[in-house]
mmCIF file of C-alpha atoms and ligand atoms in Angstrom:
data_model
loop_
_atom_site.group_PDB
_atom_site.id
_atom_site.type_symbol
_atom_site.label_atom_id
_atom_site.label_comp_id
_atom_site.label_asym_id
_atom_site.label_seq_id
_atom_site.Cartn_x
_atom_site.Cartn_y
_atom_site.Cartn_z
ATOM 1 C CA MET A 1 -64.845 32.592 -88.654
ATOM 2 C CA THR A 2 -63.582 36.462 -89.140
ATOM 3 C CA ASP A 3 -64.972 39.689 -90.189
ATOM 4 C CA ASP A 4 -61.542 41.366 -90.810
ATOM 5 C CA THR A 5 -62.486 40.862 -94.450
ATOM 6 C CA LEU A 6 -59.473 43.058 -95.664
ATOM 7 C CA THR A 7 -56.750 40.532 -93.955
ATOM 8 C CA ALA A 8 -58.862 37.256 -95.322
ATOM 9 C CA TYR A 9 -58.298 38.896 -98.646
ATOM 10 C CA ALA A 10 -54.333 39.480 -98.375
ATOM 11 C CA GLN A 11 -54.597 36.178 -97.057
ATOM 12 C CA GLY A 12 -56.511 34.317 -99.618
ATOM 13 C CA LYS A 13 -54.073 35.961 -102.236
ATOM 14 C CA ILE A 14 -51.428 35.358 -100.422
ATOM 15 C CA GLU A 15 -52.109 31.549 -100.863
ATOM 16 C CA GLN A 16 -53.113 31.714 -104.569
ATOM 17 C CA LEU A 17 -49.469 33.272 -105.406
ATOM 18 C CA ALA A 18 -47.892 31.157 -103.278
ATOM 19 C CA ALA A 19 -49.116 27.896 -104.781
ATOM 20 C CA ALA A 20 -48.311 29.303 -108.250
ATOM 21 C CA SER A 21 -44.823 29.932 -106.712
ATOM 22 C CA LEU A 22 -45.550 33.617 -107.882
ATOM 23 C CA LEU A 23 -45.445 35.130 -104.263
ATOM 24 C CA ARG A 24 -42.458 37.539 -103.494
ATOM 25 C CA THR A 25 -41.019 38.340 -100.524
ATOM 26 C CA LEU A 26 -38.608 40.933 -99.744
ATOM 27 C CA GLN A 27 -34.778 39.152 -99.069
ATOM 28 C CA PRO A 28 -32.759 41.540 -97.378
ATOM 29 C CA THR A 29 -29.637 42.079 -98.302
ATOM 30 C CA ARG A 30 -26.292 44.123 -97.896
ATOM 31 C CA ARG A 31 -24.479 45.253 -100.349
ATOM 32 C CA MET A 32 -21.293 45.090 -99.886
ATOM 33 C CA ASP A 33 -19.637 46.561 -102.438
ATOM 34 C CA GLY A 34 -20.083 46.809 -106.829
ATOM 35 C CA VAL A 35 -20.126 42.770 -106.604
ATOM 36 C CA PHE A 36 -20.403 40.973 -103.022
ATOM 37 C CA VAL A 37 -23.889 41.222 -101.172
ATOM 38 C CA GLU A 38 -24.247 39.600 -97.836
ATOM 39 C CA ARG A 39 -28.119 37.387 -98.070
ATOM 40 C CA GLY A 40 -28.864 34.831 -95.820
ATOM 41 C CA GLY A 41 -25.935 34.852 -93.503
ATOM 42 C CA ARG A 42 -23.658 34.006 -96.863
ATOM 43 C CA ARG A 43 -21.626 35.881 -99.471
ATOM 44 C CA LEU A 44 -22.554 36.190 -102.951
ATOM 45 C CA VAL A 45 -21.270 37.737 -106.142
ATOM 46 C CA SER A 46 -24.531 39.457 -107.142
ATOM 47 C CA PHE A 47 -25.716 39.595 -111.052
ATOM 48 C CA SER A 48 -29.264 41.167 -109.988
ATOM 49 C CA CYS A 49 -27.692 44.803 -109.184
ATOM 50 C CA ASN A 50 -27.655 47.090 -111.478
ATOM 51 C CA ASP A 51 -25.144 49.528 -110.148
ATOM 52 C CA TYR A 52 -23.522 48.799 -113.526
ATOM 53 C CA LEU A 53 -20.394 51.046 -112.922
ATOM 54 C CA GLY A 54 -20.419 50.304 -109.011
ATOM 55 C CA LEU A 55 -20.592 53.699 -108.415
ATOM 56 C CA SER A 56 -22.867 53.120 -105.068
ATOM 57 C CA HIS A 57 -19.704 52.654 -103.402
ATOM 58 C CA HIS A 58 -17.367 54.894 -105.371
ATOM 59 C CA PRO A 59 -14.427 56.751 -102.916
ATOM 60 C CA GLU A 60 -15.821 59.963 -104.508
ATOM 61 C CA VAL A 61 -19.493 59.118 -104.694
ATOM 62 C CA LYS A 62 -19.758 58.522 -101.100
ATOM 63 C CA ALA A 63 -17.610 61.357 -100.013
ATOM 64 C CA ALA A 64 -19.636 63.856 -101.797
ATOM 65 C CA ALA A 65 -22.769 62.707 -100.884
ATOM 66 C CA ALA A 66 -21.591 62.330 -96.969
ATOM 67 C CA ALA A 67 -20.107 66.329 -97.559
ATOM 68 C CA ALA A 68 -23.473 66.705 -98.591
ATOM 69 C CA ILE A 69 -25.792 65.517 -95.121
ATOM 70 C CA GLU A 70 -23.089 67.231 -93.354
ATOM 71 C CA THR A 71 -23.446 70.651 -95.169
ATOM 72 C CA TYR A 72 -27.070 70.415 -96.107
ATOM 73 C CA GLY A 73 -28.972 67.831 -93.963
ATOM 74 C CA ALA A 74 -30.383 64.856 -94.594
ATOM 75 C CA GLY A 75 -33.925 66.349 -96.437
ATOM 76 C CA SER A 76 -35.157 68.745 -98.317
ATOM 77 C CA GLY A 77 -37.944 69.777 -95.907
ATOM 78 C CA ALA A 78 -40.874 70.960 -98.854
ATOM 79 C CA SER A 79 -41.375 70.433 -102.581
ATOM 80 C CA ARG A 80 -39.394 72.288 -105.193
ATOM 81 C CA LEU A 81 -41.974 74.652 -105.862
ATOM 82 C CA VAL A 82 -41.907 75.734 -101.579
ATOM 83 C CA THR A 83 -38.535 75.821 -100.469
ATOM 84 C CA GLY A 84 -37.028 72.507 -101.890
ATOM 85 C CA ASP A 85 -35.392 73.674 -104.564
ATOM 86 C CA HIS A 86 -31.799 72.864 -103.486
ATOM 87 C CA PRO A 87 -29.497 74.748 -105.708
ATOM 88 C CA LEU A 88 -27.773 71.717 -106.483
ATOM 89 C CA PHE A 89 -30.706 70.625 -108.514
ATOM 90 C CA ALA A 90 -29.947 73.249 -111.115
ATOM 91 C CA GLU A 91 -26.279 72.129 -111.186
ATOM 92 C CA LEU A 92 -27.215 68.365 -111.729
ATOM 93 C CA GLU A 93 -30.170 69.350 -114.199
ATOM 94 C CA ALA A 94 -27.629 71.724 -115.879
ATOM 95 C CA ARG A 95 -24.870 68.481 -115.960
ATOM 96 C CA LEU A 96 -27.838 66.098 -117.185
ATOM 97 C CA ALA A 97 -29.082 68.452 -119.793
ATOM 98 C CA ALA A 98 -25.403 68.683 -121.461
ATOM 99 C CA LEU A 99 -25.002 64.851 -121.096
ATOM 100 C CA LYS A 100 -28.086 64.688 -123.684
ATOM 101 C CA GLY A 101 -28.113 67.322 -125.616
ATOM 102 C CA THR A 102 -31.028 69.296 -124.518
ATOM 103 C CA GLU A 103 -32.290 72.883 -123.448
ATOM 104 C CA ALA A 104 -33.203 71.843 -120.068
ATOM 105 C CA ALA A 105 -33.536 68.906 -117.648
ATOM 106 C CA CYS A 106 -36.428 68.153 -114.808
ATOM 107 C CA ILE A 107 -34.991 66.356 -111.666
ATOM 108 C CA PHE A 108 -37.751 64.141 -109.863
ATOM 109 C CA GLY A 109 -37.742 62.013 -106.702
ATOM 110 C CA SER A 110 -37.467 58.059 -108.530
ATOM 111 C CA GLY A 111 -37.857 56.809 -112.166
ATOM 112 C CA TYR A 112 -41.528 55.749 -111.607
ATOM 113 C CA LEU A 113 -41.903 59.593 -110.377
ATOM 114 C CA ALA A 114 -40.646 60.364 -113.142
ATOM 115 C CA ASN A 115 -42.694 57.946 -115.880
ATOM 116 C CA ALA A 116 -46.051 58.928 -113.348
ATOM 117 C CA GLY A 117 -45.545 62.682 -113.389
ATOM 118 C CA ILE A 118 -44.275 63.714 -117.158
ATOM 119 C CA ILE A 119 -46.997 61.170 -118.819
ATOM 120 C CA PRO A 120 -49.867 62.569 -117.985
ATOM 121 C CA THR A 121 -48.180 66.479 -117.840
ATOM 122 C CA PHE A 122 -48.778 66.052 -121.548
ATOM 123 C CA VAL A 123 -51.770 64.378 -122.590
ATOM 124 C CA GLY A 124 -54.967 63.505 -121.268
ATOM 125 C CA ALA A 125 -58.383 61.873 -121.989
ATOM 126 C CA ASP A 126 -58.712 62.673 -125.579
ATOM 127 C CA ASP A 127 -55.129 61.713 -126.210
ATOM 128 C CA LEU A 128 -53.290 58.416 -127.398
ATOM 129 C CA VAL A 129 -50.472 56.922 -125.850
ATOM 130 C CA LEU A 130 -48.988 53.790 -127.859
ATOM 131 C CA VAL A 131 -46.613 51.736 -125.653
ATOM 132 C CA ASP A 132 -44.034 49.083 -126.301
ATOM 133 C CA GLU A 133 -45.700 46.362 -124.262
ATOM 134 C CA LEU A 134 -42.834 45.481 -123.244
ATOM 135 C CA ALA A 135 -41.706 48.755 -121.424
ATOM 136 C CA HIS A 136 -41.010 49.203 -117.725
ATOM 137 C CA ALA A 137 -44.097 49.534 -115.355
ATOM 138 C CA CYS A 138 -43.688 53.120 -114.498
ATOM 139 C CA ILE A 139 -44.784 53.976 -118.264
ATOM 140 C CA TRP A 140 -47.795 52.284 -117.808
ATOM 141 C CA SER A 141 -48.870 53.573 -114.817
ATOM 142 C CA GLY A 142 -47.958 57.341 -115.999
ATOM 143 C CA ALA A 143 -50.240 56.262 -118.966
ATOM 144 C CA THR A 144 -53.272 55.424 -117.184
ATOM 145 C CA LEU A 145 -52.813 58.126 -114.620
ATOM 146 C CA SER A 146 -53.360 60.514 -117.647
ATOM 147 C CA GLY A 147 -57.041 58.792 -118.968
ATOM 148 C CA ALA A 148 -55.440 58.886 -122.330
ATOM 149 C CA ARG A 149 -56.014 55.957 -124.886
ATOM 150 C CA THR A 150 -53.097 53.812 -124.271
ATOM 151 C CA VAL A 151 -52.114 50.929 -126.826
ATOM 152 C CA ALA A 152 -49.660 48.736 -126.621
ATOM 153 C CA PHE A 153 -47.234 48.136 -129.584
ATOM 154 C CA ARG A 154 -45.772 44.484 -130.728
ATOM 155 C CA HIS A 155 -42.070 45.042 -128.679
ATOM 156 C CA ASN A 156 -39.899 46.572 -130.873
ATOM 157 C CA ASP A 157 -42.201 46.183 -133.631
ATOM 158 C CA VAL A 158 -41.847 49.470 -135.650
ATOM 159 C CA ALA A 159 -44.425 48.244 -138.349
ATOM 160 C CA ASP A 160 -46.979 47.185 -135.696
ATOM 161 C CA LEU A 161 -46.606 50.385 -134.400
ATOM 162 C CA ALA A 162 -46.908 52.173 -137.820
ATOM 163 C CA GLY A 163 -50.146 50.061 -138.604
ATOM 164 C CA LYS A 164 -51.700 50.862 -135.343
ATOM 165 C CA LEU A 165 -50.629 54.887 -135.640
ATOM 166 C CA GLY A 166 -52.408 55.018 -138.683
ATOM 167 C CA ALA A 167 -55.598 53.452 -137.433
ATOM 168 C CA LEU A 168 -55.935 55.821 -134.437
ATOM 169 C CA ARG A 169 -53.940 58.652 -135.139
ATOM 170 C CA ALA A 170 -56.115 60.270 -136.660
ATOM 171 C CA THR A 171 -58.984 59.972 -133.893
ATOM 172 C CA ALA A 172 -56.722 61.041 -131.255
ATOM 173 C CA GLY A 173 -56.104 64.601 -129.911
ATOM 174 C CA LYS A 174 -52.387 64.351 -129.182
ATOM 175 C CA ALA A 175 -49.830 61.546 -129.454
ATOM 176 C CA LEU A 176 -46.760 60.263 -127.519
ATOM 177 C CA ILE A 177 -45.175 56.842 -128.279
ATOM 178 C CA ALA A 178 -43.134 55.558 -125.188
ATOM 179 C CA THR A 179 -40.670 53.045 -124.657
ATOM 180 C CA ASP A 180 -38.021 51.722 -123.083
ATOM 181 C CA GLY A 181 -34.451 53.057 -124.594
ATOM 182 C CA VAL A 182 -32.695 49.210 -123.234
ATOM 183 C CA PHE A 183 -35.523 47.023 -121.937
ATOM 184 C CA SER A 184 -35.370 46.276 -118.129
ATOM 185 C CA MET A 185 -35.878 43.048 -118.614
ATOM 186 C CA ASP A 186 -34.728 41.538 -122.022
ATOM 187 C CA GLY A 187 -31.646 44.114 -122.397
ATOM 188 C CA ASP A 188 -32.114 44.725 -125.694
ATOM 189 C CA VAL A 189 -32.458 48.562 -127.479
ATOM 190 C CA ALA A 190 -35.047 49.778 -129.109
ATOM 191 C CA PRO A 191 -35.077 51.113 -132.547
ATOM 192 C CA LEU A 192 -35.490 53.992 -132.181
ATOM 193 C CA ASP A 193 -34.365 55.943 -135.590
ATOM 194 C CA ALA A 194 -37.639 54.307 -137.212
ATOM 195 C CA ILE A 195 -39.737 54.566 -134.379
ATOM 196 C CA SER A 196 -39.062 58.250 -134.563
ATOM 197 C CA ARG A 197 -39.217 58.366 -137.769
ATOM 198 C CA LEU A 198 -42.735 57.666 -137.456
ATOM 199 C CA ALA A 199 -43.421 59.661 -134.615
ATOM 200 C CA ARG A 200 -42.702 62.999 -136.742
ATOM 201 C CA ALA A 201 -44.120 61.528 -139.855
ATOM 202 C CA HIS A 202 -48.080 60.732 -137.654
ATOM 203 C CA ASP A 203 -46.948 64.335 -135.572
ATOM 204 C CA ALA A 204 -46.621 62.690 -132.145
ATOM 205 C CA TRP A 205 -43.831 62.913 -129.814
ATOM 206 C CA LEU A 206 -41.322 60.226 -128.586
ATOM 207 C CA LEU A 207 -40.754 59.433 -124.655
ATOM 208 C CA VAL A 208 -37.735 57.320 -123.760
ATOM 209 C CA ASP A 209 -36.581 55.806 -120.541
ATOM 210 C CA ASP A 210 -33.422 55.490 -120.947
ATOM 211 C CA ALA A 211 -33.082 54.065 -117.094
ATOM 212 C CA HIS A 212 -30.216 51.188 -118.333
ATOM 213 C CA GLY A 213 -28.801 52.876 -120.615
ATOM 214 C CA LEU A 214 -27.082 56.106 -119.203
ATOM 215 C CA GLY A 215 -23.771 55.064 -117.980
ATOM 216 C CA VAL A 216 -23.238 51.687 -120.329
ATOM 217 C CA VAL A 217 -24.535 52.003 -123.523
ATOM 218 C CA GLY A 218 -22.222 54.016 -126.430
ATOM 219 C CA ASP A 219 -19.873 56.492 -125.107
ATOM 220 C CA GLY A 220 -21.800 56.125 -121.701
ATOM 221 C CA SER A 221 -24.254 59.458 -122.119
ATOM 222 C CA GLY A 222 -27.088 56.779 -123.594
ATOM 223 C CA THR A 223 -29.600 55.012 -126.171
ATOM 224 C CA ALA A 224 -29.613 58.230 -127.895
ATOM 225 C CA LYS A 225 -26.742 58.689 -128.887
ATOM 226 C CA LEU A 226 -26.715 55.400 -130.389
ATOM 227 C CA PHE A 227 -28.903 56.919 -132.968
ATOM 228 C CA PRO A 228 -28.178 60.371 -134.093
ATOM 229 C CA ASP A 229 -30.665 61.043 -136.712
ATOM 230 C CA ALA A 230 -33.687 59.841 -133.928
ATOM 231 C CA ARG A 231 -35.509 63.300 -132.235
ATOM 232 C CA VAL A 232 -36.112 62.128 -128.689
ATOM 233 C CA ASP A 233 -38.398 64.790 -127.389
ATOM 234 C CA LEU A 234 -38.142 63.320 -123.614
ATOM 235 C CA GLN A 235 -35.282 62.250 -123.011
ATOM 236 C CA MET A 236 -35.802 59.996 -119.251
ATOM 237 C CA GLY A 237 -33.688 57.824 -117.391
ATOM 238 C CA THR A 238 -32.972 57.527 -113.649
ATOM 239 C CA LEU A 239 -29.962 58.209 -111.636
ATOM 240 C CA SER A 240 -30.412 54.830 -109.914
ATOM 241 C CA LYS A 241 -28.443 52.200 -111.692
ATOM 242 C CA ALA A 242 -25.064 52.864 -113.444
ATOM 243 C CA VAL A 243 -25.062 56.857 -111.664
ATOM 244 C CA GLY A 244 -25.079 54.545 -108.486
ATOM 245 C CA GLY A 245 -27.600 56.260 -106.529
ATOM 246 C CA TYR A 246 -31.511 57.469 -106.179
ATOM 247 C CA GLY A 247 -33.388 60.144 -108.454
ATOM 248 C CA ALA A 248 -35.006 60.867 -112.270
ATOM 249 C CA TYR A 249 -34.761 63.057 -114.862
ATOM 250 C CA VAL A 250 -35.945 64.104 -117.546
ATOM 251 C CA CYS A 251 -34.578 66.298 -120.575
ATOM 252 C CA ALA A 252 -35.860 68.587 -123.192
ATOM 253 C CA THR A 253 -36.507 71.917 -124.046
ATOM 254 C CA ARG A 254 -36.975 74.956 -122.351
ATOM 255 C CA PRO A 255 -40.701 75.231 -122.564
ATOM 256 C CA VAL A 256 -41.034 71.258 -122.294
ATOM 257 C CA ILE A 257 -39.275 71.546 -118.901
ATOM 258 C CA ASP A 258 -40.529 74.834 -117.494
ATOM 259 C CA PHE A 259 -44.266 73.798 -117.950
ATOM 260 C CA LEU A 260 -43.554 70.202 -116.147
ATOM 261 C CA LYS A 261 -41.856 71.802 -113.341
ATOM 262 C CA THR A 262 -45.195 73.939 -112.865
ATOM 263 C CA ARG A 263 -47.670 71.242 -113.679
ATOM 264 C CA ALA A 264 -46.349 67.174 -113.185
ATOM 265 C CA ARG A 265 -47.791 66.262 -110.203
ATOM 266 C CA THR A 266 -45.224 64.640 -108.785
ATOM 267 C CA VAL A 267 -42.806 66.975 -109.349
ATOM 268 C CA VAL A 268 -45.464 70.027 -107.788
ATOM 269 C CA TYR A 269 -47.127 67.340 -104.779
ATOM 270 C CA SER A 270 -43.796 65.826 -103.517
ATOM 271 C CA THR A 271 -40.970 66.923 -101.379
ATOM 272 C CA GLY A 272 -37.794 67.615 -103.782
ATOM 273 C CA LEU A 273 -34.954 64.920 -103.714
ATOM 274 C CA PRO A 274 -32.384 65.208 -101.152
ATOM 275 C CA PRO A 275 -29.753 67.248 -101.825
ATOM 276 C CA ALA A 276 -27.357 64.492 -101.005
ATOM 277 C CA ASN A 277 -28.210 62.260 -103.803
ATOM 278 C CA ALA A 278 -27.785 65.537 -106.010
ATOM 279 C CA ALA A 279 -24.460 64.980 -105.213
ATOM 280 C CA ALA A 280 -23.600 62.179 -105.701
ATOM 281 C CA ALA A 281 -24.698 61.407 -108.886
ATOM 282 C CA LEU A 282 -22.925 64.742 -110.128
ATOM 283 C CA ALA A 283 -20.060 63.236 -108.123
ATOM 284 C CA ALA A 284 -20.956 59.843 -110.361
ATOM 285 C CA LEU A 285 -21.375 61.782 -113.539
ATOM 286 C CA ASP A 286 -17.870 62.540 -113.245
ATOM 287 C CA VAL A 287 -16.393 59.489 -112.853
ATOM 288 C CA ILE A 288 -18.145 58.583 -115.715
ATOM 289 C CA ALA A 289 -17.133 61.031 -117.889
ATOM 290 C CA ARG A 290 -13.331 60.619 -117.608
ATOM 291 C CA GLU A 291 -13.501 56.833 -117.270
ATOM 292 C CA PRO A 292 -14.282 55.759 -120.565
ATOM 293 C CA ALA A 293 -12.990 52.534 -119.693
ATOM 294 C CA ARG A 294 -15.368 51.580 -116.551
ATOM 295 C CA VAL A 295 -18.524 52.456 -118.931
ATOM 296 C CA ALA A 296 -17.283 49.561 -121.702
ATOM 297 C CA ALA A 297 -16.771 47.154 -118.868
ATOM 298 C CA PRO A 298 -20.257 46.241 -118.506
ATOM 299 C CA ILE A 299 -21.472 45.538 -122.636
ATOM 300 C CA ALA A 300 -18.066 43.258 -122.158
ATOM 301 C CA ARG A 301 -17.900 41.170 -119.485
ATOM 302 C CA ALA A 302 -22.319 40.818 -120.454
ATOM 303 C CA ARG A 303 -20.511 39.776 -124.252
ATOM 304 C CA ARG A 304 -18.456 37.448 -122.539
ATOM 305 C CA LEU A 305 -21.025 35.515 -121.191
ATOM 306 C CA THR A 306 -23.432 35.988 -124.022
ATOM 307 C CA THR A 307 -20.753 34.684 -126.622
ATOM 308 C CA ALA A 308 -19.144 31.438 -124.672
ATOM 309 C CA LEU A 309 -23.177 30.840 -124.821
ATOM 310 C CA ASN A 310 -24.108 31.274 -127.774
ATOM 311 C CA LEU A 311 -26.391 33.996 -126.979
ATOM 312 C CA PRO A 312 -27.396 37.191 -129.347
ATOM 313 C CA ALA A 313 -24.432 39.595 -128.926
ATOM 314 C CA ALA A 314 -25.620 41.350 -125.890
ATOM 315 C CA GLU A 315 -26.506 45.333 -126.507
ATOM 316 C CA SER A 316 -26.189 46.595 -123.234
ATOM 317 C CA ALA A 317 -25.211 45.378 -119.339
ATOM 318 C CA VAL A 318 -28.600 42.915 -119.144
ATOM 319 C CA VAL A 319 -28.928 39.260 -120.490
ATOM 320 C CA PRO A 320 -32.105 37.372 -119.647
ATOM 321 C CA ILE A 321 -31.922 33.700 -119.832
ATOM 322 C CA VAL A 322 -35.565 32.772 -120.288
ATOM 323 C CA LEU A 323 -36.783 29.556 -118.757
ATOM 324 C CA GLY A 324 -40.433 29.643 -119.056
ATOM 325 C CA GLU A 325 -42.277 28.300 -115.808
ATOM 326 C CA ALA A 326 -41.937 30.225 -112.858
ATOM 327 C CA GLU A 327 -40.601 26.686 -110.416
ATOM 328 C CA THR A 328 -38.013 26.482 -113.233
ATOM 329 C CA ALA A 329 -36.527 29.947 -113.043
ATOM 330 C CA LEU A 330 -36.615 29.537 -109.237
ATOM 331 C CA ALA A 331 -34.971 26.227 -108.642
ATOM 332 C CA ALA A 332 -31.937 27.692 -111.502
ATOM 333 C CA ALA A 333 -31.290 30.893 -109.540
ATOM 334 C CA ARG A 334 -31.806 27.933 -105.698
ATOM 335 C CA ASP A 335 -28.763 26.188 -108.147
ATOM 336 C CA LEU A 336 -26.990 29.404 -108.897
ATOM 337 C CA GLU A 337 -27.340 30.997 -105.091
ATOM 338 C CA ALA A 338 -25.262 27.138 -103.783
ATOM 339 C CA LYS A 339 -22.213 28.047 -106.126
ATOM 340 C CA GLY A 340 -22.022 30.790 -104.487
ATOM 341 C CA LEU A 341 -23.981 33.592 -106.852
ATOM 342 C CA LEU A 342 -26.975 35.593 -106.984
ATOM 343 C CA ALA A 343 -28.820 35.757 -110.240
ATOM 344 C CA VAL A 344 -32.988 36.552 -108.374
ATOM 345 C CA ALA A 345 -35.613 34.683 -110.786
ATOM 346 C CA ILE A 346 -37.968 37.670 -112.246
ATOM 347 C CA ARG A 347 -41.340 36.079 -112.881
ATOM 348 C CA PRO A 348 -44.625 37.672 -113.885
ATOM 349 C CA PRO A 349 -46.274 40.228 -113.230
ATOM 350 C CA THR A 350 -42.842 41.742 -114.360
ATOM 351 C CA VAL A 351 -42.014 39.909 -117.165
ATOM 352 C CA PRO A 352 -45.211 38.572 -119.227
ATOM 353 C CA ALA A 353 -46.379 35.101 -118.018
ATOM 354 C CA GLY A 354 -44.580 31.827 -119.662
ATOM 355 C CA THR A 355 -41.566 33.767 -119.916
ATOM 356 C CA ALA A 356 -39.972 33.815 -116.431
ATOM 357 C CA ARG A 357 -35.988 34.053 -116.156
ATOM 358 C CA LEU A 358 -32.796 34.474 -114.697
ATOM 359 C CA ARG A 359 -32.153 38.677 -115.456
ATOM 360 C CA LEU A 360 -28.058 38.705 -115.469
ATOM 361 C CA ALA A 361 -26.823 42.120 -114.701
ATOM 362 C CA PHE A 362 -23.103 43.080 -115.256
ATOM 363 C CA SER A 363 -21.197 45.794 -113.420
ATOM 364 C CA SER A 364 -17.582 46.636 -114.410
ATOM 365 C CA GLU A 365 -16.867 45.936 -111.212
ATOM 366 C CA HIS A 366 -17.059 41.675 -112.022
ATOM 367 C CA THR A 367 -13.799 40.078 -112.510
ATOM 368 C CA GLU A 368 -13.205 37.967 -115.837
ATOM 369 C CA ASP A 369 -13.475 35.050 -113.052
ATOM 370 C CA GLN A 370 -16.692 36.176 -112.039
ATOM 371 C CA VAL A 371 -18.033 35.730 -115.276
ATOM 372 C CA ASP A 372 -16.958 32.716 -115.834
ATOM 373 C CA GLN A 373 -18.190 31.440 -112.941
ATOM 374 C CA LEU A 374 -21.461 32.718 -114.209
ATOM 375 C CA ILE A 375 -21.542 31.133 -117.221
ATOM 376 C CA GLU A 376 -20.549 27.344 -116.107
ATOM 377 C CA ALA A 377 -23.691 27.571 -113.445
ATOM 378 C CA VAL A 378 -26.056 28.737 -116.354
ATOM 379 C CA ARG A 379 -24.950 26.611 -118.778
ATOM 380 C CA PRO A 380 -26.902 23.839 -117.662
ATOM 381 C CA TRP A 381 -29.951 25.618 -117.436
ATOM 382 C CA LEU A 382 -30.004 27.156 -120.707
ATOM 383 C CA PRO A 383 -32.961 25.719 -122.948
ATOM 384 C CA ARG A 384 -32.425 23.116 -124.924
HETATM 385 C C1 PLP B 1 -36.906 51.007 -117.444
HETATM 386 C C2 PLP B 1 -36.819 51.180 -116.441
HETATM 387 N N1 PLP B 1 -37.725 53.159 -116.233
HETATM 388 C C3 PLP B 1 -38.248 53.085 -114.362
HETATM 389 C C4 PLP B 1 -37.881 52.222 -113.738
HETATM 390 C C5 PLP B 1 -37.831 52.528 -112.251
HETATM 391 O O1 PLP B 1 -37.046 53.501 -111.992
HETATM 392 P P1 PLP B 1 -36.873 54.516 -110.033
HETATM 393 O O2 PLP B 1 -36.110 52.948 -109.617
HETATM 394 O O3 PLP B 1 -35.664 55.161 -110.145
HETATM 395 O O4 PLP B 1 -37.953 53.878 -109.972
HETATM 396 C C6 PLP B 1 -36.863 51.644 -113.709
HETATM 397 C C7 PLP B 1 -36.538 50.504 -112.447
HETATM 398 O O5 PLP B 1 -36.507 50.288 -111.852
HETATM 399 C C8 PLP B 1 -36.957 50.652 -114.995
HETATM 400 O O6 PLP B 1 -36.096 49.820 -115.925
#
């Protein structure tokens, strides 16, 4: 009998998770380029990377990052408010603000840090946060950290949101609605026009996390552009998906951004992004701006699969194949892997219980042949 209760606790939890097919372990994976990965000694075509435009391996993006490391070093050395505010950050923020049509922008260390910092900056104990039930975990973390009353509304259900605003808005001080633009595990798009109208009608602010929209949806500037009448107060996203690197941003009015820079805890108390990440992002945004065909390709690949398999037409680069139990999703992933295709099984708590799935992510770098191989590999697993 050990008296190390911490170890015993962890061991017990691991055994419970393993028994339910819910234990997750890290699998060292070497990404060779935008498509191929090496895993367990095998070379696989990956449909599980968010590098939708292959920019993580683009020669110009790599060269910009390498040159920035040579010139500026590997890290920022301090929080931005001390000495860590590299001049490249202002350049990147101006570029992001122009892309999103806002006055200003603020970059963060990551998307998780962005939402964990933004939400508590604007709402607190007497306030209300309404969150789409399928919104990303870091929105929930930000809402919880804020101390505001946090209520889920049904996924993309404007009537449910309206009912909850009607019932709860009057007793709250400030109110914030938060949703993904493109949902990370479902690939569908939030009805931002209707949500924005409700926000205005109920004096609520709207935060949209467009991690999976930038570089992919519409003209590449992201989901908000699909809804020209929508007013999105806080346009947040990451540099880690289609932009191919790391870091995140929010675009908003100048006062909103200035307030974040002086108050968001994940800006104030966290080291600035390595300058090379900003250099890489600037180079990637150049590619996105000048190559509309690259931007259009991930959705075209995704639609090739949804058409062939008679699924609802893909709205983004992400297509879920919902299989139900975790064990089924794991078995499907193993079967695909045996065929040389990597489609990692996504299980609870990342997705709701009973909706374990293959989450297929498409890249401009996939060939049509590779997509066709995937179609035939997935076909036998489709629920009848
Ligand atoms: C919708 C959404 N928001 C935020 C994040 C977090 O971004 P990051 O990986 O930059 O922390 C992710 C994915 O990781 C995401 O899918």
